[in-house]
Amino acid sequence: MDATRIGLIAIGVVFGVDLLLLLGLVSLKAVHRRRMERHDARRSAYVAVLSRHLAFEHHTDPIGSNAGDDDAFIDAVIDLRNIVSGTEIETLAGIVDRVGLRKRQVARLRRRFPLGRRLRAAVSLAEIGDESTAAVLIEHLDDREREVRIQCARGLGRMQYTAAIDPILERLGREHPWVRARFADTLVGFGAKATWPLIAYIRVNLGHDENVGVIEAIRILKNLGDGEAGPPIAGVLRAADDPEVQIAAVEALGVVGGPLAIAPLLDALRSPDWRLRAKAATSLGEIGDPSVAAALSAGLEDENWWVRRNSAAALNLLPGGDDSLIAALGSDDRFARDAAAEALADSGALGAARDRAEIGQATEADGILIDYVTAQEAVPA
Amino acid sequence: MSEAKKVLVADDSETVTTLLVTALELEGYEVDIALNGIEAYEKGIAGDYDLVILDQLMPGLLGLEIIERWRNEGHQMRVIMLSGVDDDRTVVHSLDLGAVDFVRKPFRLPELTARIRQRLAN
């Protein structure tokens, strides 16, 4: 057999295999589409019968005994739960109980395989679970599958099951970063009820096991925005050795610290770590107390660009902060002058000054700002 | 015997339309549906409805845009806005445009049907 003949046979085999694969793929897609169409048709039928139950309390149309195992039924229940409130939710809960939906989903979740059905069960329980399923959801916060763990936490958060706050917190530090972020979202969803468990968690774990979970807990407190957390976080800032924990505390104090956080933040503004100084400047701006203007003005002369930039931006947020920035334009320090000018341009103060100048109503401060920027623009790059 | 009142339910969610059609037919109304903004706009003009229940977020045209067009063209049908958007500006704008009521999702079905009954009785 010559080489040309062998080559042609090889091409034919490859073409044949490709064709078979393509046909297989097309068939699979068609099967999947038909399955989805059947699912949608069943879902619509369930929505119709459930609607009759909701609209007429004595309605007696039977719901199939297998509904508790049917994803289409679960989707119909979830859809309706998102639309109605009040007694209709109780009616739906009664129907869900009658078909044994929760029990069947719990059984599915407890099986080892297949993952798709277990995950689906976790999502269902996250959406329609109640206190009777809370213990199972807590148990599966240790599930071997990440997405199942996430759904269990979400479900506990959705039902505002406060006894789940501590179990979720305990797992925060040892979780995969993706799961940790979703657990954090769940804890934020608990609102102020999570504040003191988070503070207790930080107190127990600060200084141990490389501060595992402490930074996440501080960030959650920041997102919760509950002022109760201010003094304890200020305490963390004083007590922590780990600069990453200190940075998280400084960031959180800008949101939840209030006036009591000013003193520790001014200390942080004098830290040898430039990251801490930069974050402290931002947080002081967020608190917005004009008494820190002098400290932030000093920050304009910091050796680090980020500290200068953040100090200028923070001054912009203070009542009367513009005056400090205008005054900084006369500083001997070129970096301080530039940081102040940039912040004034970013805040729109420069544009407003130019507008006033055009109509002959420029103030003395406007004149200083326009002269400074004009002089800078004239300097060749 | 008086003729049944005609209601148009416009919402892109089939679950919402199924639920409302079921509830309103039980009340004795004649109910029609529209599943997108453009269909709602056209049916609203053509259908001579006593009341339109209009979702705010629909593909094609938003609920507010539909009322605005109807009003600009001189159509004065009664509209109850239905929306999952919990935004005071949308509520105020809807009422300014002449919507007779605004109901937020999720809603209580008996309360919504009572509001519809009351609007159709007036």
Coordinates of C-alpha atoms in Angstrom, one line a residue:
Chain A
M1 CA 0.0 0.0 0.0
D2 CA 1.5 3.3 -1.0
A3 CA 1.7 6.4 1.3
T4 CA -1.0 8.3 -0.6
R5 CA -3.5 5.5 0.0
I6 CA -2.6 5.3 3.7
G7 CA -3.0 9.1 4.0
L8 CA -6.5 9.0 2.3
I9 CA -7.6 6.2 4.7
A10 CA -6.4 8.2 7.7
I11 CA -8.3 11.3 6.5
G12 CA -11.4 9.2 6.0
V13 CA -11.2 7.7 9.5
V14 CA -10.6 11.2 11.1
F15 CA -13.6 12.6 9.1
G16 CA -15.8 9.6 10.1
V17 CA -14.9 10.0 13.8
D18 CA -15.6 13.8 13.7
L19 CA -18.9 13.2 12.0
L20 CA -19.9 10.6 14.7
L21 CA -18.9 13.1 17.5
L22 CA -20.9 15.9 15.8
L23 CA -24.0 13.7 15.5
G24 CA -23.6 12.6 19.1
L25 CA -23.4 16.2 20.2
V26 CA -26.4 17.3 18.1
S27 CA -28.4 14.3 19.6
L28 CA -27.4 15.2 23.1
K29 CA -28.5 18.8 22.6
A30 CA -31.8 17.7 21.1
V31 CA -32.4 15.4 24.1
H32 CA -31.5 18.2 26.5
R33 CA -33.9 20.6 24.7
R34 CA -36.8 18.1 24.8
R35 CA -36.1 17.5 28.5
M36 CA -36.2 21.3 29.2
E37 CA -39.4 21.6 27.2
R38 CA -41.0 18.9 29.2
H39 CA -39.7 20.4 32.5
D40 CA -41.1 23.8 31.5
A41 CA -44.5 22.3 30.6
R42 CA -44.7 20.5 33.9
R43 CA -43.6 23.7 35.7
S44 CA -46.4 25.7 34.0
A45 CA -48.9 23.0 35.0
Y46 CA -47.7 23.1 38.6
V47 CA -47.9 26.9 38.6
A48 CA -51.5 26.7 37.3
V49 CA -52.6 24.2 40.0
L50 CA -50.7 26.0 42.8
S51 CA -52.3 29.3 41.7
R52 CA -55.8 27.7 42.1
H53 CA -54.8 26.6 45.6
L54 CA -53.6 30.2 46.4
A55 CA -56.6 31.9 44.8
F56 CA -59.3 29.7 46.4
E57 CA -58.5 28.4 49.8
H58 CA -60.9 25.4 49.6
H59 CA -59.4 24.3 46.3
T60 CA -58.9 20.5 46.2
D61 CA -57.1 19.8 42.9
P62 CA -54.7 17.1 43.7
I63 CA -50.9 17.7 43.3
G64 CA -49.1 14.6 42.1
S65 CA -47.6 12.4 44.8
N66 CA -44.2 12.5 43.0
A67 CA -44.2 16.3 43.0
G68 CA -41.8 16.4 46.0
D69 CA -39.2 14.7 43.7
D70 CA -39.9 16.8 40.7
D71 CA -37.6 19.8 40.0
A72 CA -40.4 21.4 37.9
F73 CA -42.6 21.5 41.0
I74 CA -39.8 22.9 43.1
D75 CA -39.2 25.7 40.5
A76 CA -42.9 26.4 40.5
V77 CA -43.0 26.8 44.3
I78 CA -39.9 29.0 44.3
D79 CA -41.3 31.2 41.6
L80 CA -44.6 31.7 43.4
R81 CA -42.8 32.3 46.7
N82 CA -41.0 35.2 45.2
I83 CA -44.3 36.8 44.0
V84 CA -46.7 36.4 46.9
S85 CA -46.4 37.1 50.6
G86 CA -48.4 36.7 53.8
T87 CA -50.9 33.8 54.1
E88 CA -50.1 32.6 50.6
I89 CA -46.6 31.7 51.8
E90 CA -48.2 29.6 54.6
T91 CA -50.5 28.0 52.0
L92 CA -47.4 27.1 49.9
A93 CA -45.6 25.8 52.9
G94 CA -48.6 23.5 53.7
I95 CA -48.6 22.1 50.2
V96 CA -44.8 21.6 50.3
D97 CA -45.2 19.7 53.5
R98 CA -48.1 17.6 52.1
V99 CA -46.0 16.4 49.2
G100 CA -43.1 15.8 51.5
L101 CA -40.8 18.0 49.5
R102 CA -38.4 19.0 52.2
K103 CA -38.0 15.5 53.5
R104 CA -37.3 14.2 50.0
Q105 CA -34.8 17.0 49.3
V106 CA -33.1 16.3 52.6
A107 CA -32.8 12.6 51.6
R108 CA -31.3 13.6 48.3
L109 CA -28.8 15.9 50.0
R110 CA -27.7 13.1 52.2
R111 CA -27.0 10.7 49.4
R112 CA -23.4 10.5 48.2
F113 CA -24.2 10.8 44.5
P114 CA -25.0 12.2 42.0
L115 CA -23.6 15.7 42.7
G116 CA -26.1 17.4 40.4
R117 CA -29.1 16.1 42.3
R118 CA -27.4 16.9 45.7
L119 CA -26.6 20.4 44.6
R120 CA -30.2 20.8 43.3
A121 CA -31.4 19.6 46.7
A122 CA -29.2 22.1 48.5
V123 CA -30.5 25.0 46.3
S124 CA -34.1 23.8 46.9
L125 CA -33.6 23.7 50.7
A126 CA -31.9 27.1 50.5
E127 CA -35.0 28.5 48.9
I128 CA -37.8 26.7 50.7
G129 CA -36.2 25.3 53.8
D130 CA -37.6 26.2 57.2
E131 CA -36.5 25.6 60.8
S132 CA -37.2 21.9 60.4
T133 CA -34.4 21.7 57.9
A134 CA -32.0 24.1 59.6
A135 CA -30.1 21.3 61.4
V136 CA -29.5 19.5 58.1
L137 CA -28.2 22.7 56.5
I138 CA -25.9 23.3 59.4
E139 CA -24.6 19.7 59.2
H140 CA -23.9 20.2 55.5
L141 CA -21.9 23.4 56.1
D142 CA -19.1 20.7 56.2
D143 CA -20.2 19.1 53.0
R144 CA -17.4 17.9 50.7
E145 CA -18.8 20.0 47.9
R146 CA -18.1 23.8 48.1
E147 CA -21.3 24.8 46.2
V148 CA -23.4 22.7 48.6
R149 CA -21.8 24.4 51.6
I150 CA -22.5 27.8 50.0
Q151 CA -26.2 26.9 49.4
C152 CA -26.6 25.6 53.0
A153 CA -25.3 28.9 54.4
R154 CA -27.5 30.9 52.0
G155 CA -30.5 28.9 53.1
L156 CA -29.8 29.5 56.8
G157 CA -29.3 33.2 56.1
R158 CA -32.6 33.4 54.1
M159 CA -34.6 31.9 57.0
Q160 CA -32.6 34.3 59.4
Y161 CA -31.8 31.3 61.5
T162 CA -29.7 33.1 64.1
A163 CA -28.4 29.9 65.7
A164 CA -26.5 29.3 62.5
I165 CA -24.4 32.5 62.9
D166 CA -21.8 30.8 65.1
P167 CA -21.5 27.6 63.0
I168 CA -21.0 29.7 59.9
L169 CA -18.4 31.9 61.7
E170 CA -16.5 28.9 63.0
R171 CA -16.0 27.7 59.4
L172 CA -15.1 31.2 58.1
G173 CA -11.4 31.0 58.7
R174 CA -10.8 27.5 57.3
E175 CA -12.9 27.8 54.2
H176 CA -11.8 28.2 50.6
P177 CA -11.6 31.9 49.7
W178 CA -14.6 31.7 47.3
V179 CA -16.8 30.0 50.0
R180 CA -15.5 32.4 52.6
A181 CA -16.7 35.3 50.5
R182 CA -20.2 33.8 50.2
F183 CA -20.3 32.9 53.9
A184 CA -19.5 36.5 54.5
D185 CA -22.4 37.7 52.3
T186 CA -24.7 35.4 54.3
L187 CA -23.5 36.8 57.6
V188 CA -24.0 40.4 56.3
G189 CA -27.6 39.3 55.5
F190 CA -28.2 38.6 59.2
G191 CA -27.8 42.3 59.9
A192 CA -27.1 43.6 63.4
K193 CA -27.9 40.2 64.8
A194 CA -24.4 39.1 63.6
T195 CA -22.5 42.0 65.2
W196 CA -21.8 40.6 68.6
P197 CA -21.1 37.0 67.5
L198 CA -18.6 38.5 65.1
I199 CA -17.0 40.6 67.8
A200 CA -16.8 37.6 70.1
Y201 CA -15.3 35.6 67.3
I202 CA -12.6 38.3 66.7
R203 CA -11.8 38.4 70.4
V204 CA -11.4 34.7 70.7
N205 CA -9.3 34.3 67.5
L206 CA -7.2 37.5 67.6
G207 CA -3.6 36.5 68.1
H208 CA -4.2 32.8 67.6
D209 CA -3.7 30.5 64.6
E210 CA -2.4 33.4 62.5
N211 CA -5.6 35.3 63.2
V212 CA -7.6 32.9 61.2
G213 CA -10.9 34.4 59.9
V214 CA -10.3 37.7 61.9
I215 CA -9.8 39.9 58.8
E216 CA -12.9 38.5 57.2
A217 CA -14.9 39.1 60.4
I218 CA -13.7 42.7 60.6
R219 CA -14.7 43.2 57.0
I220 CA -18.1 41.8 57.6
L221 CA -18.6 44.2 60.5
K222 CA -17.6 47.0 58.2
N223 CA -20.2 45.9 55.7
L224 CA -22.8 45.6 58.4
G225 CA -22.2 49.2 59.3
D226 CA -23.4 48.8 62.9
G227 CA -21.8 51.5 65.1
E228 CA -21.8 49.0 68.0
A229 CA -18.8 47.5 66.4
G230 CA -16.7 50.7 66.5
P231 CA -15.2 50.6 70.0
P232 CA -14.4 46.8 69.8
I233 CA -12.7 47.3 66.4
A234 CA -10.7 50.3 67.8
G235 CA -9.6 47.8 70.5
V236 CA -8.5 45.4 67.8
L237 CA -6.5 48.1 66.1
R238 CA -4.6 48.8 69.4
A239 CA -4.1 45.1 70.3
A240 CA -3.2 43.6 66.9
D241 CA 0.4 42.9 65.8
D242 CA -0.5 41.7 62.3
P243 CA -0.5 44.7 59.9
E244 CA -3.2 43.1 57.7
V245 CA -5.5 42.9 60.7
Q246 CA -4.6 46.5 61.6
I247 CA -5.4 47.6 58.0
A248 CA -8.8 45.8 58.1
A249 CA -9.6 47.5 61.4
V250 CA -8.6 50.9 60.1
E251 CA -10.8 50.5 57.0
A252 CA -13.7 49.3 59.2
L253 CA -13.4 52.3 61.6
G254 CA -14.0 54.7 58.7
V255 CA -17.5 53.2 58.4
V256 CA -18.5 52.1 62.0
G257 CA -16.0 54.0 64.1
G258 CA -17.6 57.4 64.6
P259 CA -15.9 60.1 66.8
L260 CA -14.5 57.5 69.2
A261 CA -12.3 56.1 66.4
I262 CA -10.5 59.4 65.7
A263 CA -7.8 59.0 68.4
P264 CA -6.7 55.4 67.3
L265 CA -6.9 56.5 63.6
L266 CA -4.7 59.5 64.3
D267 CA -2.2 57.1 65.9
A268 CA -2.4 54.9 62.8
L269 CA -1.7 58.1 60.7
R270 CA 1.7 58.2 62.5
S271 CA 2.5 54.5 61.9
P272 CA 5.8 53.5 60.2
D273 CA 3.7 51.4 57.8
W274 CA 2.7 53.6 54.9
R275 CA -0.3 51.3 54.1
L276 CA -1.7 52.0 57.5
R277 CA -1.1 55.7 57.2
A278 CA -2.9 55.8 53.8
K279 CA -5.9 53.8 55.0
A280 CA -6.1 55.9 58.2
A281 CA -6.2 59.1 56.2
T282 CA -9.1 57.7 54.1
S283 CA -11.0 56.6 57.2
L284 CA -10.6 59.9 58.9
G285 CA -12.1 61.6 55.8
E286 CA -15.0 59.2 56.0
I287 CA -15.7 60.1 59.6
G288 CA -15.6 63.7 58.5
D289 CA -14.7 65.4 61.8
P290 CA -13.1 68.8 61.0
S291 CA -10.8 68.5 64.1
V292 CA -8.5 66.2 62.1
A293 CA -7.8 68.8 59.3
A294 CA -4.4 69.7 60.7
A295 CA -3.3 66.0 60.9
L296 CA -4.4 65.4 57.3
S297 CA -2.7 68.6 56.1
A298 CA 0.5 67.1 57.6
G299 CA -0.3 63.9 55.7
L300 CA 0.0 66.0 52.5
E301 CA 3.8 66.2 53.1
D302 CA 4.1 62.4 53.8
E303 CA 7.0 60.7 52.0
N304 CA 4.6 58.2 50.4
W305 CA 2.4 59.2 47.4
W306 CA -0.6 57.2 48.5
V307 CA -0.6 58.8 51.9
R308 CA -0.4 62.3 50.3
R309 CA -3.2 61.4 47.8
N310 CA -5.5 59.9 50.5
S311 CA -4.9 62.8 52.9
A312 CA -5.9 65.3 50.2
A313 CA -9.0 63.3 49.2
A314 CA -9.9 63.0 52.9
L315 CA -9.5 66.8 53.4
N316 CA -12.0 67.2 50.5
L317 CA -14.6 65.3 52.6
L318 CA -14.2 67.5 55.7
P319 CA -16.4 70.6 56.3
G320 CA -14.0 73.4 55.4
G321 CA -11.5 71.0 54.0
D322 CA -11.2 73.0 50.8
D323 CA -9.6 75.8 52.9
S324 CA -6.9 73.5 54.1
L325 CA -6.2 72.3 50.6
I326 CA -6.0 75.9 49.3
A327 CA -3.6 76.7 52.1
A328 CA -1.5 73.7 51.1
L329 CA -1.0 75.2 47.7
G330 CA 1.3 77.7 49.4
S331 CA 3.4 74.9 51.1
D332 CA 7.1 74.7 50.6
D333 CA 6.6 71.0 49.8
R334 CA 6.0 70.5 46.1
F335 CA 4.4 67.1 46.7
A336 CA 1.9 68.6 49.2
R337 CA 1.0 71.3 46.7
D338 CA 0.5 68.8 43.9
A339 CA -1.7 66.5 46.1
A340 CA -3.8 69.4 47.1
A341 CA -4.3 70.7 43.6
E342 CA -5.2 67.2 42.3
A343 CA -7.8 66.7 45.0
L344 CA -9.3 70.2 44.3
A345 CA -9.5 69.3 40.6
D346 CA -11.0 65.9 41.3
S347 CA -13.7 67.4 43.6
G348 CA -14.8 69.9 41.0
A349 CA -13.5 72.9 43.1
L350 CA -11.2 73.9 40.2
G351 CA -14.0 73.9 37.7
A352 CA -16.3 75.9 40.0
A353 CA -13.5 78.4 40.6
R354 CA -13.0 78.9 36.9
D355 CA -16.7 79.3 36.3
R356 CA -16.8 82.0 39.0
A357 CA -13.8 83.7 37.5
E358 CA -15.5 83.8 34.1
I359 CA -18.4 85.8 35.5
G360 CA -16.1 88.0 37.6
Q361 CA -17.1 86.5 40.9
A362 CA -13.9 84.7 41.8
T363 CA -13.0 84.6 45.5
E364 CA -9.4 85.0 46.8
A365 CA -9.2 81.2 47.2
D366 CA -10.4 80.8 43.6
G367 CA -7.6 83.1 42.5
I368 CA -4.9 81.1 44.4
L369 CA -6.1 77.8 43.0
I370 CA -6.4 79.1 39.3
D371 CA -3.0 80.8 39.5
Y372 CA -1.4 77.6 40.9
V373 CA -2.9 75.3 38.3
T374 CA -2.2 77.8 35.4
A375 CA 1.5 78.1 36.6
Q376 CA 1.7 74.3 36.6
E377 CA 0.2 73.9 33.2
A378 CA 2.8 76.4 31.9
V379 CA 5.7 74.3 33.1
P380 CA 6.9 72.0 30.3
A381 CA 6.5 68.3 31.0
Chain B
M1 CA -77.0 40.2 33.9
S2 CA -74.2 42.8 33.6
E3 CA -71.3 42.2 31.3
A4 CA -68.1 40.9 32.9
K5 CA -65.4 43.6 33.4
K6 CA -62.4 43.3 31.3
V7 CA -58.9 43.3 32.8
L8 CA -55.5 43.2 31.1
V9 CA -52.6 41.6 33.1
A10 CA -49.3 42.7 31.6
D11 CA -46.2 41.0 33.1
D12 CA -43.3 39.1 31.5
S13 CA -43.5 36.4 34.2
E14 CA -45.8 33.6 33.2
T15 CA -46.0 32.7 36.9
V16 CA -47.5 36.2 37.7
T17 CA -49.9 36.1 34.8
T18 CA -51.1 32.6 35.6
L19 CA -51.7 33.5 39.3
L20 CA -53.5 36.7 38.5
V21 CA -55.6 35.2 35.7
T22 CA -56.7 32.4 38.0
A23 CA -57.5 34.8 40.9
L24 CA -59.3 37.3 38.7
E25 CA -61.3 34.8 36.7
L26 CA -62.5 33.4 40.0
E27 CA -63.8 36.9 40.8
G28 CA -65.8 36.8 37.6
Y29 CA -63.6 39.1 35.4
E30 CA -62.7 38.5 31.8
V31 CA -58.9 38.5 31.8
D32 CA -56.4 38.9 29.0
I33 CA -52.6 38.8 29.2
A34 CA -49.6 40.5 27.6
L35 CA -46.1 39.1 28.2
N36 CA -44.0 42.0 27.1
G37 CA -44.1 45.8 27.0
I38 CA -45.0 46.2 23.3
E39 CA -47.8 43.7 23.4
A40 CA -49.1 45.4 26.6
Y41 CA -49.1 48.8 24.8
E42 CA -50.9 47.5 21.7
K43 CA -53.5 45.5 23.6
G44 CA -54.1 48.3 26.0
I45 CA -55.2 50.5 23.0
A46 CA -57.1 47.9 21.1
G47 CA -58.8 46.0 23.9
D48 CA -61.1 48.5 25.7
Y49 CA -60.1 47.2 29.1
D50 CA -61.8 48.4 32.3
L51 CA -58.4 48.0 34.1
V52 CA -54.8 47.3 33.3
I53 CA -52.4 45.7 35.7
L54 CA -49.1 46.7 34.5
D55 CA -45.6 45.4 35.5
Q56 CA -42.9 48.0 35.5
L57 CA -40.0 45.9 34.3
M58 CA -40.9 44.3 31.0
P59 CA -38.9 43.7 27.8
G60 CA -39.7 46.0 25.0
L61 CA -41.2 48.9 27.0
L62 CA -41.2 49.7 30.7
G63 CA -44.5 50.1 32.5
L64 CA -44.0 53.8 33.0
E65 CA -43.1 54.3 29.3
I66 CA -46.4 52.5 28.4
I67 CA -48.6 54.8 30.6
E68 CA -46.7 57.8 29.3
R69 CA -47.4 56.8 25.7
W70 CA -51.1 56.1 26.4
R71 CA -51.6 59.4 28.1
N72 CA -49.8 61.3 25.4
E73 CA -52.1 59.7 22.8
G74 CA -55.2 60.5 24.9
H75 CA -56.0 57.0 26.3
Q76 CA -57.2 57.3 29.9
M77 CA -57.6 53.6 30.9
R78 CA -57.3 52.8 34.6
V79 CA -53.9 51.3 35.5
I80 CA -52.6 49.6 38.6
M81 CA -48.8 49.4 38.6
L82 CA -47.2 46.2 39.8
S83 CA -43.5 46.2 40.5
G84 CA -40.7 44.4 42.3
V85 CA -38.7 47.7 42.2
D86 CA -39.0 49.2 45.6
D87 CA -38.2 52.7 44.5
D88 CA -40.2 55.7 45.7
R89 CA -39.5 57.6 42.5
T90 CA -41.1 55.0 40.4
V91 CA -44.2 55.0 42.7
V92 CA -44.5 58.8 42.6
H93 CA -43.9 58.9 38.8
S94 CA -46.6 56.2 38.2
L95 CA -49.1 58.1 40.3
D96 CA -48.2 61.4 38.6
L97 CA -48.9 59.8 35.2
G98 CA -52.3 58.8 36.4
A99 CA -51.9 55.2 37.7
V100 CA -54.7 54.6 40.2
D101 CA -52.6 52.4 42.4
F102 CA -49.2 50.9 42.9
V103 CA -48.6 47.5 44.3
R104 CA -45.2 46.1 45.3
K105 CA -44.1 42.5 44.7
P106 CA -44.2 40.3 46.6
F107 CA -47.9 41.0 47.1
R108 CA -50.8 39.5 49.2
L109 CA -53.2 38.1 46.7
P110 CA -56.4 38.9 48.6
E111 CA -55.2 42.5 49.1
L112 CA -54.4 42.9 45.4
T113 CA -57.8 41.4 44.3
A114 CA -59.6 43.7 46.8
R115 CA -57.8 46.7 45.4
I116 CA -58.8 45.6 41.9
R117 CA -62.4 45.1 43.0
Q118 CA -62.5 48.5 44.5
R119 CA -61.1 50.2 41.4
L120 CA -63.5 48.4 39.2
A121 CA -66.5 49.3 41.4
N122 CA -65.7 53.0 41.2

